[in-house]
mmCIF file of C-alpha atoms in Angstrom:
data_model
loop_
_atom_site.group_PDB
_atom_site.id
_atom_site.type_symbol
_atom_site.label_atom_id
_atom_site.label_comp_id
_atom_site.label_asym_id
_atom_site.label_seq_id
_atom_site.Cartn_x
_atom_site.Cartn_y
_atom_site.Cartn_z
ATOM 1 C CA UNK A 1 16.611 54.466 182.289
ATOM 2 C CA UNK A 2 16.334 54.588 178.886
ATOM 3 C CA UNK A 3 17.231 51.025 177.807
ATOM 4 C CA UNK A 4 14.314 50.326 180.595
ATOM 5 C CA UNK A 5 11.603 52.431 178.662
ATOM 6 C CA UNK A 6 12.282 51.432 175.759
ATOM 7 C CA UNK A 7 11.921 47.713 176.864
ATOM 8 C CA UNK A 8 8.514 48.362 178.505
ATOM 9 C CA UNK A 9 7.482 49.891 175.199
ATOM 10 C CA UNK A 10 8.237 47.006 173.140
ATOM 11 C CA UNK A 11 6.654 43.919 171.977
ATOM 12 C CA UNK A 12 9.742 41.957 173.883
ATOM 13 C CA UNK A 13 8.880 42.511 177.099
ATOM 14 C CA UNK A 14 4.809 41.758 176.982
ATOM 15 C CA UNK A 15 6.372 38.530 175.267
ATOM 16 C CA UNK A 16 8.989 37.539 178.275
ATOM 17 C CA UNK A 17 6.111 38.501 181.057
ATOM 18 C CA UNK A 18 6.200 40.254 184.525
ATOM 19 C CA UNK A 19 8.942 37.868 185.848
ATOM 20 C CA UNK A 20 11.542 39.226 183.916
ATOM 21 C CA UNK A 21 11.095 42.805 183.952
ATOM 22 C CA UNK A 22 11.187 42.052 187.897
ATOM 23 C CA UNK A 23 14.439 40.086 187.585
ATOM 24 C CA UNK A 24 16.319 43.057 185.290
ATOM 25 C CA UNK A 25 15.166 45.912 187.913
ATOM 26 C CA UNK A 26 16.556 44.181 190.499
ATOM 27 C CA UNK A 27 20.304 44.411 191.721
ATOM 28 C CA UNK A 28 21.992 40.842 192.215
ATOM 29 C CA UNK A 29 24.005 40.967 196.086
ATOM 30 C CA UNK A 30 26.879 39.650 197.235
ATOM 31 C CA UNK A 31 27.523 38.856 201.238
ATOM 32 C CA UNK A 32 29.516 36.916 203.497
ATOM 33 C CA UNK A 33 30.903 35.753 207.193
ATOM 34 C CA UNK A 34 28.732 34.638 209.826
ATOM 35 C CA UNK A 35 28.095 29.980 209.556
ATOM 36 C CA UNK A 36 25.579 30.422 212.218
ATOM 37 C CA UNK A 37 23.438 32.618 210.126
ATOM 38 C CA UNK A 38 24.449 30.602 206.409
ATOM 39 C CA UNK A 39 21.419 28.322 207.055
ATOM 40 C CA UNK A 40 18.756 31.076 207.082
ATOM 41 C CA UNK A 41 20.708 33.999 205.086
ATOM 42 C CA UNK A 42 20.207 30.890 201.800
ATOM 43 C CA UNK A 43 17.181 29.844 202.891
ATOM 44 C CA UNK A 44 15.608 33.833 202.739
ATOM 45 C CA UNK A 45 17.469 34.218 199.607
ATOM 46 C CA UNK A 46 15.808 31.518 197.997
ATOM 47 C CA UNK A 47 12.336 32.823 198.544
ATOM 48 C CA UNK A 48 13.316 36.064 197.880
ATOM 49 C CA UNK A 49 14.468 35.222 194.444
ATOM 50 C CA UNK A 50 11.431 33.226 193.755
ATOM 51 C CA UNK A 51 9.303 36.736 194.492
ATOM 52 C CA UNK A 52 11.538 38.639 193.257
ATOM 53 C CA UNK A 53 13.600 37.773 190.807
ATOM 54 C CA UNK A 54 16.940 39.050 192.849
ATOM 55 C CA UNK A 55 19.985 36.530 193.680
ATOM 56 C CA UNK A 56 21.093 37.051 196.753
ATOM 57 C CA UNK A 57 24.524 35.331 197.038
ATOM 58 C CA UNK A 58 25.837 34.603 200.743
ATOM 59 C CA UNK A 59 29.218 32.388 201.679
ATOM 60 C CA UNK A 60 29.988 31.444 205.409
ATOM 61 C CA UNK A 61 32.925 31.962 205.864
ATOM 62 C CA UNK A 62 32.812 32.641 209.454
ATOM 63 C CA UNK A 63 32.708 36.395 211.037
ATOM 64 C CA UNK A 64 35.738 37.369 211.216
ATOM 65 C CA UNK A 65 36.189 36.500 207.149
ATOM 66 C CA UNK A 66 32.905 38.695 206.822
ATOM 67 C CA UNK A 67 34.594 41.353 208.724
ATOM 68 C CA UNK A 68 37.587 41.660 206.948
ATOM 69 C CA UNK A 69 35.810 41.147 203.187
ATOM 70 C CA UNK A 70 32.956 44.442 203.977
ATOM 71 C CA UNK A 71 35.922 46.688 205.487
ATOM 72 C CA UNK A 72 37.943 45.750 202.293
ATOM 73 C CA UNK A 73 34.772 46.792 200.605
ATOM 74 C CA UNK A 74 34.536 43.257 198.696
ATOM 75 C CA UNK A 75 30.642 42.184 198.990
ATOM 76 C CA UNK A 76 27.784 44.447 199.461
ATOM 77 C CA UNK A 77 26.995 42.711 203.183
ATOM 78 C CA UNK A 78 28.369 41.049 205.665
ATOM 79 C CA UNK A 79 27.226 38.650 208.114
ATOM 80 C CA UNK A 80 28.949 38.362 212.468
ATOM 81 C CA UNK A 81 27.787 36.988 214.995
ATOM 82 C CA UNK A 82 29.974 39.465 216.910
ATOM 83 C CA UNK A 83 28.908 42.758 217.136
ATOM 84 C CA UNK A 84 31.574 45.503 215.998
ATOM 85 C CA UNK A 85 31.824 48.665 218.849
ATOM 86 C CA UNK A 86 30.389 52.210 218.500
ATOM 87 C CA UNK A 87 33.709 52.937 217.878
ATOM 88 C CA UNK A 88 34.389 50.528 214.352
ATOM 89 C CA UNK A 89 30.935 51.060 213.621
ATOM 90 C CA UNK A 90 31.976 54.872 212.897
ATOM 91 C CA UNK A 91 35.585 54.283 212.009
ATOM 92 C CA UNK A 92 34.481 52.105 208.833
ATOM 93 C CA UNK A 93 31.124 54.340 208.162
ATOM 94 C CA UNK A 94 28.686 50.724 208.814
ATOM 95 C CA UNK A 95 25.743 50.340 210.147
ATOM 96 C CA UNK A 96 24.643 47.276 211.733
ATOM 97 C CA UNK A 97 21.770 45.714 212.637
ATOM 98 C CA UNK A 98 20.615 41.989 214.216
ATOM 99 C CA UNK A 99 18.381 39.848 212.159
ATOM 100 C CA UNK A 100 17.881 36.873 213.931
ATOM 101 C CA UNK A 101 18.876 35.246 217.696
ATOM 102 C CA UNK A 102 20.117 31.971 218.793
ATOM 103 C CA UNK A 103 21.973 29.938 221.493
ATOM 104 C CA UNK A 104 25.424 28.602 221.382
ATOM 105 C CA UNK A 105 25.252 24.817 223.022
ATOM 106 C CA UNK A 106 27.771 22.770 224.517
ATOM 107 C CA UNK A 107 27.548 19.388 223.183
ATOM 108 C CA UNK A 108 29.678 16.526 223.590
ATOM 109 C CA UNK A 109 30.385 12.559 222.872
ATOM 110 C CA UNK A 110 30.156 10.746 226.155
ATOM 111 C CA UNK A 111 29.604 7.071 226.082
ATOM 112 C CA UNK A 112 26.606 6.651 228.906
ATOM 113 C CA UNK A 113 25.274 9.950 228.986
ATOM 114 C CA UNK A 114 22.345 11.274 227.314
ATOM 115 C CA UNK A 115 21.076 14.189 225.735
ATOM 116 C CA UNK A 116 20.543 16.843 228.973
ATOM 117 C CA UNK A 117 21.775 14.501 231.182
ATOM 118 C CA UNK A 118 25.051 16.278 232.140
ATOM 119 C CA UNK A 119 24.739 19.201 234.205
ATOM 120 C CA UNK A 120 27.525 21.868 234.960
ATOM 121 C CA UNK A 121 27.895 25.432 236.351
ATOM 122 C CA UNK A 122 29.460 27.803 234.516
ATOM 123 C CA UNK A 123 33.122 27.664 236.989
ATOM 124 C CA UNK A 124 33.038 24.272 235.631
ATOM 125 C CA UNK A 125 32.631 24.687 231.977
ATOM 126 C CA UNK A 126 35.147 27.061 231.865
ATOM 127 C CA UNK A 127 37.932 24.935 234.232
ATOM 128 C CA UNK A 128 36.824 22.644 231.280
ATOM 129 C CA UNK A 129 37.712 24.177 228.322
ATOM 130 C CA UNK A 130 40.780 25.870 230.572
ATOM 131 C CA UNK A 131 42.054 22.377 229.804
ATOM 132 C CA UNK A 132 42.336 22.692 233.482
ATOM 133 C CA UNK A 133 39.893 19.406 234.168
ATOM 134 C CA UNK A 134 40.820 16.579 232.470
ATOM 135 C CA UNK A 135 38.853 13.604 232.349
ATOM 136 C CA UNK A 136 35.170 13.047 232.797
ATOM 137 C CA UNK A 137 35.254 11.202 236.485
ATOM 138 C CA UNK A 138 37.089 14.278 238.142
ATOM 139 C CA UNK A 139 35.342 15.499 241.066
ATOM 140 C CA UNK A 140 34.064 18.639 240.022
ATOM 141 C CA UNK A 141 31.900 17.200 237.780
ATOM 142 C CA UNK A 142 30.850 14.406 239.625
ATOM 143 C CA UNK A 143 29.784 16.746 242.214
ATOM 144 C CA UNK A 144 27.007 18.326 239.542
ATOM 145 C CA UNK A 145 25.613 14.959 238.882
ATOM 146 C CA UNK A 146 25.220 12.658 241.669
ATOM 147 C CA UNK A 147 23.987 9.224 240.479
ATOM 148 C CA UNK A 148 25.203 9.597 236.916
ATOM 149 C CA UNK A 149 28.059 6.751 235.843
ATOM 150 C CA UNK A 150 30.870 8.989 234.658
ATOM 151 C CA UNK A 151 33.983 7.014 232.384
ATOM 152 C CA UNK A 152 37.325 7.432 233.502
ATOM 153 C CA UNK A 153 38.035 8.758 229.719
ATOM 154 C CA UNK A 154 40.163 11.561 228.526
ATOM 155 C CA UNK A 155 38.218 14.745 227.597
ATOM 156 C CA UNK A 156 38.989 16.211 224.275
ATOM 157 C CA UNK A 157 37.976 20.177 223.948
ATOM 158 C CA UNK A 158 36.844 20.488 219.865
ATOM 159 C CA UNK A 159 36.712 24.314 218.944
ATOM 160 C CA UNK A 160 36.606 26.145 216.088
ATOM 161 C CA UNK A 161 39.986 26.748 213.927
ATOM 162 C CA UNK A 162 38.633 29.429 212.037
ATOM 163 C CA UNK A 163 38.087 33.343 213.382
ATOM 164 C CA UNK A 164 34.197 32.783 214.537
ATOM 165 C CA UNK A 165 31.343 34.755 216.034
ATOM 166 C CA UNK A 166 30.452 31.858 217.809
ATOM 167 C CA UNK A 167 33.224 31.540 219.739
ATOM 168 C CA UNK A 168 33.205 35.103 220.638
ATOM 169 C CA UNK A 169 29.959 34.539 222.349
ATOM 170 C CA UNK A 170 31.322 31.332 224.007
ATOM 171 C CA UNK A 171 34.591 32.359 225.432
ATOM 172 C CA UNK A 172 32.797 35.760 226.641
ATOM 173 C CA UNK A 173 30.300 34.132 228.754
ATOM 174 C CA UNK A 174 33.136 31.525 230.124
ATOM 175 C CA UNK A 175 35.358 34.762 230.986
ATOM 176 C CA UNK A 176 32.114 35.950 232.560
ATOM 177 C CA UNK A 177 32.508 32.796 234.872
ATOM 178 C CA UNK A 178 36.434 32.482 235.732
ATOM 179 C CA UNK A 179 38.876 34.989 235.809
ATOM 180 C CA UNK A 180 41.371 31.820 234.966
ATOM 181 C CA UNK A 181 40.031 31.572 231.928
ATOM 182 C CA UNK A 182 39.834 34.781 230.976
ATOM 183 C CA UNK A 183 43.946 34.890 231.845
ATOM 184 C CA UNK A 184 44.913 31.681 230.088
ATOM 185 C CA UNK A 185 42.058 31.309 227.055
ATOM 186 C CA UNK A 186 40.862 34.806 226.736
ATOM 187 C CA UNK A 187 37.822 36.146 225.161
ATOM 188 C CA UNK A 188 36.982 36.978 221.342
ATOM 189 C CA UNK A 189 36.543 35.696 217.547
ATOM 190 C CA UNK A 190 40.168 33.504 218.199
ATOM 191 C CA UNK A 191 41.146 32.570 221.647
ATOM 192 C CA UNK A 192 44.242 30.367 223.080
ATOM 193 C CA UNK A 193 42.500 27.022 223.540
ATOM 194 C CA UNK A 194 44.452 24.246 225.941
ATOM 195 C CA UNK A 195 46.566 21.339 224.727
ATOM 196 C CA UNK A 196 43.901 19.185 224.871
ATOM 197 C CA UNK A 197 41.553 20.629 221.874
ATOM 198 C CA UNK A 198 41.254 20.066 218.667
ATOM 199 C CA UNK A 199 39.743 22.909 215.457
ATOM 200 C CA UNK A 200 37.591 22.403 213.126
ATOM 201 C CA UNK A 201 36.381 24.923 210.408
ATOM 202 C CA UNK A 202 33.016 26.276 211.267
ATOM 203 C CA UNK A 203 30.151 25.086 212.921
ATOM 204 C CA UNK A 204 29.894 21.981 211.000
ATOM 205 C CA UNK A 205 33.608 21.345 211.851
ATOM 206 C CA UNK A 206 33.454 21.338 215.322
ATOM 207 C CA UNK A 207 30.343 19.187 215.221
ATOM 208 C CA UNK A 208 31.835 16.041 213.166
ATOM 209 C CA UNK A 209 34.565 15.939 215.751
ATOM 210 C CA UNK A 210 32.666 15.577 218.585
ATOM 211 C CA UNK A 211 30.460 13.572 216.989
ATOM 212 C CA UNK A 212 33.402 11.060 215.829
ATOM 213 C CA UNK A 213 35.789 11.355 219.055
ATOM 214 C CA UNK A 214 34.796 9.777 222.062
ATOM 215 C CA UNK A 215 35.356 11.562 225.026
ATOM 216 C CA UNK A 216 34.780 15.430 223.205
ATOM 217 C CA UNK A 217 32.872 17.972 224.226
ATOM 218 C CA UNK A 218 32.615 21.151 222.453
ATOM 219 C CA UNK A 219 29.944 24.706 221.202
ATOM 220 C CA UNK A 220 28.127 24.782 218.237
ATOM 221 C CA UNK A 221 24.952 27.171 217.837
ATOM 222 C CA UNK A 222 21.602 25.608 218.189
ATOM 223 C CA UNK A 223 20.588 25.257 215.018
ATOM 224 C CA UNK A 224 23.381 23.102 214.172
ATOM 225 C CA UNK A 225 23.017 20.846 216.981
ATOM 226 C CA UNK A 226 19.478 19.858 216.420
ATOM 227 C CA UNK A 227 20.218 19.105 212.607
ATOM 228 C CA UNK A 228 23.249 16.734 214.079
ATOM 229 C CA UNK A 229 20.878 15.477 216.572
ATOM 230 C CA UNK A 230 23.759 16.425 219.370
ATOM 231 C CA UNK A 231 24.214 15.924 223.051
ATOM 232 C CA UNK A 232 23.256 18.531 224.560
ATOM 233 C CA UNK A 233 24.712 19.585 228.627
ATOM 234 C CA UNK A 234 22.217 21.426 231.011
ATOM 235 C CA UNK A 235 23.701 24.742 232.157
ATOM 236 C CA UNK A 236 23.535 26.307 235.219
ATOM 237 C CA UNK A 237 21.936 29.844 234.787
ATOM 238 C CA UNK A 238 21.950 33.125 236.730
ATOM 239 C CA UNK A 239 18.692 31.828 238.265
ATOM 240 C CA UNK A 240 20.301 28.987 239.403
ATOM 241 C CA UNK A 241 18.686 26.828 237.337
ATOM 242 C CA UNK A 242 20.018 23.715 235.125
ATOM 243 C CA UNK A 243 18.500 24.753 231.589
ATOM 244 C CA UNK A 244 19.038 22.409 228.483
ATOM 245 C CA UNK A 245 18.999 25.083 225.355
ATOM 246 C CA UNK A 246 15.321 25.883 223.231
ATOM 247 C CA UNK A 247 14.246 28.479 221.208
ATOM 248 C CA UNK A 248 11.921 28.968 224.536
ATOM 249 C CA UNK A 249 15.345 29.655 226.331
ATOM 250 C CA UNK A 250 16.588 31.906 224.460
ATOM 251 C CA UNK A 251 13.656 33.872 223.758
ATOM 252 C CA UNK A 252 13.275 34.006 227.300
ATOM 253 C CA UNK A 253 16.750 34.935 227.817
ATOM 254 C CA UNK A 254 16.881 38.303 224.924
ATOM 255 C CA UNK A 255 12.891 39.153 226.105
ATOM 256 C CA UNK A 256 14.635 42.018 228.499
ATOM 257 C CA UNK A 257 17.222 43.128 226.391
ATOM 258 C CA UNK A 258 17.071 46.936 225.097
ATOM 259 C CA UNK A 259 18.420 47.142 221.381
ATOM 260 C CA UNK A 260 17.945 50.891 221.962
ATOM 261 C CA UNK A 261 22.146 50.475 222.098
ATOM 262 C CA UNK A 262 24.528 52.360 219.232
ATOM 263 C CA UNK A 263 24.671 49.429 216.803
ATOM 264 C CA UNK A 264 21.648 47.504 218.546
ATOM 265 C CA UNK A 265 23.837 44.674 220.050
ATOM 266 C CA UNK A 266 22.663 44.048 223.630
ATOM 267 C CA UNK A 267 24.683 41.810 225.729
ATOM 268 C CA UNK A 268 22.119 38.776 226.108
ATOM 269 C CA UNK A 269 24.901 36.402 227.761
ATOM 270 C CA UNK A 270 24.239 35.205 231.283
ATOM 271 C CA UNK A 271 20.519 36.603 231.706
ATOM 272 C CA UNK A 272 18.830 36.485 234.872
ATOM 273 C CA UNK A 273 15.371 34.915 234.091
ATOM 274 C CA UNK A 274 14.057 31.814 235.381
ATOM 275 C CA UNK A 275 13.895 29.745 232.322
ATOM 276 C CA UNK A 276 17.101 32.103 230.629
ATOM 277 C CA UNK A 277 19.698 30.385 228.398
ATOM 278 C CA UNK A 278 23.137 31.595 229.622
ATOM 279 C CA UNK A 279 24.730 31.843 226.001
ATOM 280 C CA UNK A 280 22.106 33.203 223.937
ATOM 281 C CA UNK A 281 23.444 35.910 221.285
ATOM 282 C CA UNK A 282 22.071 37.525 218.538
ATOM 283 C CA UNK A 283 23.830 37.695 214.584
ATOM 284 C CA UNK A 284 24.458 40.785 212.603
ATOM 285 C CA UNK A 285 24.641 42.473 209.310
ATOM 286 C CA UNK A 286 26.782 44.967 208.262
ATOM 287 C CA UNK A 287 26.509 47.631 205.591
ATOM 288 C CA UNK A 288 28.137 50.438 204.280
ATOM 289 C CA UNK A 289 26.900 53.756 204.991
ATOM 290 C CA UNK A 290 27.097 54.909 201.875
ATOM 291 C CA UNK A 291 27.783 52.472 198.678
ATOM 292 C CA UNK A 292 28.922 53.008 195.010
ATOM 293 C CA UNK A 293 26.424 51.460 193.883
ATOM 294 C CA UNK A 294 22.944 53.089 195.043
ATOM 295 C CA UNK A 295 20.934 50.376 193.773
ATOM 296 C CA UNK A 296 22.880 47.559 195.483
ATOM 297 C CA UNK A 297 22.352 49.712 198.838
ATOM 298 C CA UNK A 298 18.831 49.948 197.825
ATOM 299 C CA UNK A 299 18.965 45.813 197.337
ATOM 300 C CA UNK A 300 20.362 45.317 200.518
ATOM 301 C CA UNK A 301 17.292 46.479 202.443
ATOM 302 C CA UNK A 302 14.783 45.470 200.633
ATOM 303 C CA UNK A 303 16.035 41.934 201.114
ATOM 304 C CA UNK A 304 16.335 42.152 204.701
ATOM 305 C CA UNK A 305 12.903 44.448 204.906
ATOM 306 C CA UNK A 306 11.496 40.954 203.070
ATOM 307 C CA UNK A 307 13.303 38.533 204.672
ATOM 308 C CA UNK A 308 12.133 39.579 208.695
ATOM 309 C CA UNK A 309 8.880 39.863 207.848
ATOM 310 C CA UNK A 310 8.125 37.131 205.266
ATOM 311 C CA UNK A 311 10.881 34.642 206.549
ATOM 312 C CA UNK A 312 9.775 33.967 210.457
ATOM 313 C CA UNK A 313 8.756 30.815 210.126
ATOM 314 C CA UNK A 314 11.383 29.576 208.161
ATOM 315 C CA UNK A 315 13.661 30.916 210.590
ATOM 316 C CA UNK A 316 12.028 28.804 213.252
ATOM 317 C CA UNK A 317 12.000 25.683 211.624
ATOM 318 C CA UNK A 318 15.496 26.048 211.012
ATOM 319 C CA UNK A 319 16.198 26.979 214.819
ATOM 320 C CA UNK A 320 16.355 30.301 215.013
ATOM 321 C CA UNK A 321 14.502 32.656 217.317
ATOM 322 C CA UNK A 322 13.106 35.537 215.799
ATOM 323 C CA UNK A 323 13.116 39.445 216.588
ATOM 324 C CA UNK A 324 10.157 40.806 218.209
ATOM 325 C CA UNK A 325 8.419 42.682 216.399
ATOM 326 C CA UNK A 326 9.154 45.838 218.063
ATOM 327 C CA UNK A 327 12.730 45.316 217.017
ATOM 328 C CA UNK A 328 12.142 44.761 213.339
ATOM 329 C CA UNK A 329 10.402 48.078 213.501
ATOM 330 C CA UNK A 330 13.797 49.014 214.717
ATOM 331 C CA UNK A 331 16.161 47.254 212.169
ATOM 332 C CA UNK A 332 13.408 48.733 209.566
ATOM 333 C CA UNK A 333 14.378 52.056 211.223
ATOM 334 C CA UNK A 334 18.174 51.533 211.364
ATOM 335 C CA UNK A 335 18.361 50.507 207.725
ATOM 336 C CA UNK A 336 17.206 53.837 206.142
ATOM 337 C CA UNK A 337 20.935 54.700 207.045
ATOM 338 C CA UNK A 338 21.885 52.553 203.867
ATOM 339 C CA UNK A 339 22.198 54.796 201.368
#
């Protein structure tokens, strides 16, 4: 504070201008985790730095890596698409809140099949991703797609090789559809994919495998699928409608969610609204309740307060779905626990 006062009184401050003064006052912070959130957090960081001079460095290393780093206290905040349980939050003394929502999409590379043409229900999708259906002209797929010419081509399953919140959401959805999937593959950040699968790091790694290998089906977040111009599957939702992923169908799924729960992480999967995308999820920030550096703790709150109130347009442009204004106010209240 003494140094700042001297700076304010000196002629040097006037010469260097207000922009320098703001930069000197704001603490730089570091985060890591969710690759799903990487695009929007880096976009927000650019805008925030231009406005305040403060730097936010975020590394997309996967949700499991982010949780590991925040628990090891090597970052200021973590990003995770797999929310921590109330018990885990209490044990690690962490605060958790959502930032944006999105959908996990099923993407494919099958010759002659255009985006949105192939229809799957949850059980058939689960049978494909557990390796029980191995050819694209399998009777179960043909039955859902009368009139669509499907090749006698082997199915390759593209999956995440790293611990992933996208895998967490996708595998939990399939486990809800099929007891056999839960028994053979499981549900979580990492699971036991079948023998006909190929792993890729991050959503970009899965997208690359789908694009280069004919006969492949995989799962990536909606924003990565749009960015890579990938072909979607139309998935049957709980209301019985075949839905293609979109920002509106994600918003419809989240419309009735109750975020007034510890950790602000309601179950958004397989919602009952007529046009709801079945694999809807949110991405979360984890921060310490009490950090060693008060300035950096404040910087986390300042950054996400600014982003949630000024960065929704950028979120929409990147394919995310903004939190409702009522939920943003709840997040701001939750962030008061970051001290």
